[in-house]
C-alpha positions as semicolon CSV with decimal commas, in nm:
position;residue;x (nm);y (nm);z (nm)
1;M;-3,405;3,889;-3,029
2;S;-3,575;4,027;-2,727
3;M;-3,391;4,158;-2,426
4;T;-3,524;3,877;-2,215
5;S;-3,395;3,594;-2,445
6;T;-3,062;3,779;-2,479
7;F;-3,030;3,788;-2,090
8;M;-3,142;3,412;-2,073
9;S;-2,882;3,312;-2,338
10;R;-2,608;3,489;-2,157
11;R;-2,705;3,331;-1,829
12;A;-2,720;2,986;-1,987
13;V;-2,364;3,028;-2,141
14;L;-2,229;3,158;-1,805
15;G;-2,386;2,883;-1,614
16;G;-2,251;2,626;-1,856
17;T;-1,911;2,771;-1,841
18;L;-1,902;2,772;-1,469
19;A;-2,035;2,419;-1,459
20;A;-1,765;2,294;-1,706
21;A;-1,493;2,465;-1,504
22;A;-1,619;2,289;-1,186
23;L;-1,654;1,933;-1,328
24;P;-1,294;1,849;-1,425
25;P;-1,154;1,868;-1,064
26;V;-1,449;1,664;-0,925
27;A;-1,406;1,392;-1,202
28;H;-1,035;1,404;-1,147
29;G;-1,070;1,340;-0,775
30;Q;-1,307;1,046;-0,845
31;D;-1,093;0,872;-1,096
32;E;-0,752;0,901;-0,947
33;R;-0,690;0,668;-0,661
34;G;-0,338;0,764;-0,537
35;P;-0,136;0,604;-0,269
36;A;-0,376;0,644;0,018
37;Y;-0,632;0,417;-0,162
38;P;-0,437;0,210;-0,401
39;E;-0,584;-0,032;-0,651
40;V;-0,593;-0,394;-0,534
41;T;-0,446;-0,667;-0,775
42;D;-0,516;-1,034;-0,792
43;V;-0,158;-1,096;-0,698
44;R;-0,113;-1,281;-0,369
45;I;0,187;-1,390;-0,170
46;R;0,243;-1,644;0,112
47;I;0,469;-1,570;0,396
48;G;0,551;-1,877;0,602
49;F;0,755;-1,894;0,930
50;N;0,746;-2,105;1,246
51;K;0,480;-2,334;1,104
52;L;0,253;-2,028;1,061
53;T;0,125;-1,880;0,734
54;L;0,009;-1,542;0,628
55;T;-0,125;-1,443;0,279
56;A;-0,132;-1,087;0,145
57;T;-0,298;-0,930;-0,161
58;L;-0,071;-0,681;-0,314
59;F;-0,160;-0,337;-0,448
60;D;-0,088;-0,212;-0,804
61;N;0,235;-0,024;-0,765
62;P;0,594;-0,053;-0,899
63;T;0,740;-0,142;-0,562
64;A;0,494;-0,437;-0,511
65;R;0,563;-0,562;-0,874
66;D;0,936;-0,542;-0,804
67;L;0,902;-0,748;-0,490
68;V;0,716;-1,013;-0,683
69;S;0,989;-1,024;-0,940
70;M;1,227;-1,138;-0,667
71;L;1,006;-1,431;-0,536
72;P;1,053;-1,690;-0,397
73;L;1,267;-1,575;-0,109
74;N;1,418;-1,756;0,189
75;L;1,517;-1,513;0,448
76;T;1,475;-1,421;0,811
77;I;1,187;-1,261;0,979
78;E;1,237;-1,077;1,318
79;D;1,073;-0,849;1,567
80;Y;1,120;-0,483;1,535
81;G;0,974;-0,252;1,806
82;R;0,629;-0,314;1,953
83;N;0,427;-0,305;1,640
84;E;0,596;-0,489;1,349
85;K;0,814;-0,764;1,218
86;I;1,071;-0,689;0,945
87;V;1,231;-0,901;0,676
88;H;1,579;-0,779;0,528
89;L;1,549;-0,796;0,151
90;P;1,861;-0,895;-0,049
91;R;1,834;-0,562;-0,244
92;K;1,641;-0,241;-0,246
93;L;1,307;-0,220;-0,439
94;T;1,214;0,043;-0,680
95;E;1,053;0,356;-0,511
96;E;0,913;0,484;-0,839
97;G;0,562;0,623;-0,850
98;N;0,473;0,610;-0,477
99;G;0,375;0,880;-0,232
100;A;0,273;0,934;0,128
101;F;-0,048;0,772;0,253
102;G;-0,235;0,870;0,567
103;N;-0,459;0,568;0,644
104;E;-0,205;0,339;0,823
105;Q;-0,364;0,046;0,993
106;P;-0,247;-0,299;1,142
107;G;-0,243;-0,569;0,866
108;D;-0,045;-0,342;0,624
109;L;0,248;-0,493;0,435
110;C;0,503;-0,209;0,367
111;Y;0,852;-0,128;0,231
112;F;1,090;0,078;0,435
113;K;1,243;0,314;0,171
114;P;1,543;0,411;0,377
115;W;1,666;0,055;0,470
116;G;1,508;-0,165;0,201
117;N;1,318;-0,393;0,443
118;L;0,965;-0,542;0,438
119;A;0,764;-0,415;0,739
120;L;0,473;-0,630;0,847
121;F;0,256;-0,441;1,087
122;Y;0,033;-0,588;1,359
123;A;-0,043;-0,272;1,555
124;D;-0,076;0,098;1,484
125;Y;0,208;0,290;1,313
126;R;0,299;0,606;1,144
127;W;0,597;0,664;0,939
128;D;0,663;0,885;0,629
129;G;0,931;0,660;0,473
130;L;0,702;0,366;0,385
131;I;0,544;0,244;0,074
132;R;0,244;0,029;0,114
133;L;0,264;-0,298;-0,077
134;G;-0,053;-0,467;0,030
135;R;-0,280;-0,591;0,304
136;F;-0,290;-0,930;0,497
137;D;-0,590;-1,127;0,383
138;N;-0,711;-1,305;0,704
139;G;-0,563;-1,116;0,994
140;F;-0,205;-1,089;1,120
141;E;-0,212;-1,312;1,433
142;P;0,112;-1,502;1,319
143;L;0,297;-1,178;1,359
144;L;0,230;-1,163;1,735
145;V;0,449;-1,466;1,790
146;R;0,790;-1,307;1,919
147;G;1,127;-1,414;1,789
148;A;1,329;-1,445;1,480
149;Y;1,259;-1,730;1,223
150;P;1,352;-1,847;0,883
151;V;1,080;-1,713;0,648
152;R;0,972;-1,824;0,301
153;I;0,793;-1,571;0,081
154;E;0,646;-1,694;-0,241
155;R;0,367;-1,593;-0,490
156;I;0,053;-1,792;-0,481
């Protein structure tokens, strides 16, 4: 084997090793979605109050699945602050497998871990103690109506 081919073989092996070492983190980052960009499901819910209706598509996480297992629910929806309505659930939901997310936006349906409430956001928000359950399908205008109302939440 000549000196040039030995040098080229070593270069090829070194280059291949470096490329292989760099690929797993890149592939890992592309495949894993995580809480900030959860996977959407085909599970939808209807939230009806004051002769108004919202629909939401849920994400694939244990907390959203736990919520669906409780449906249908007849509870109360009420104003909370200047950016959301809340629904007090009859029990806490599982918090398994959920982490922080950073792309909060109006139209998110979330779960307040500390208190066990649903939080329906119609304005900007930021809070570390939330699990995002899904997004409203066709806007969130019904949430702008102030007051407390009986609410029915059901799977559709």
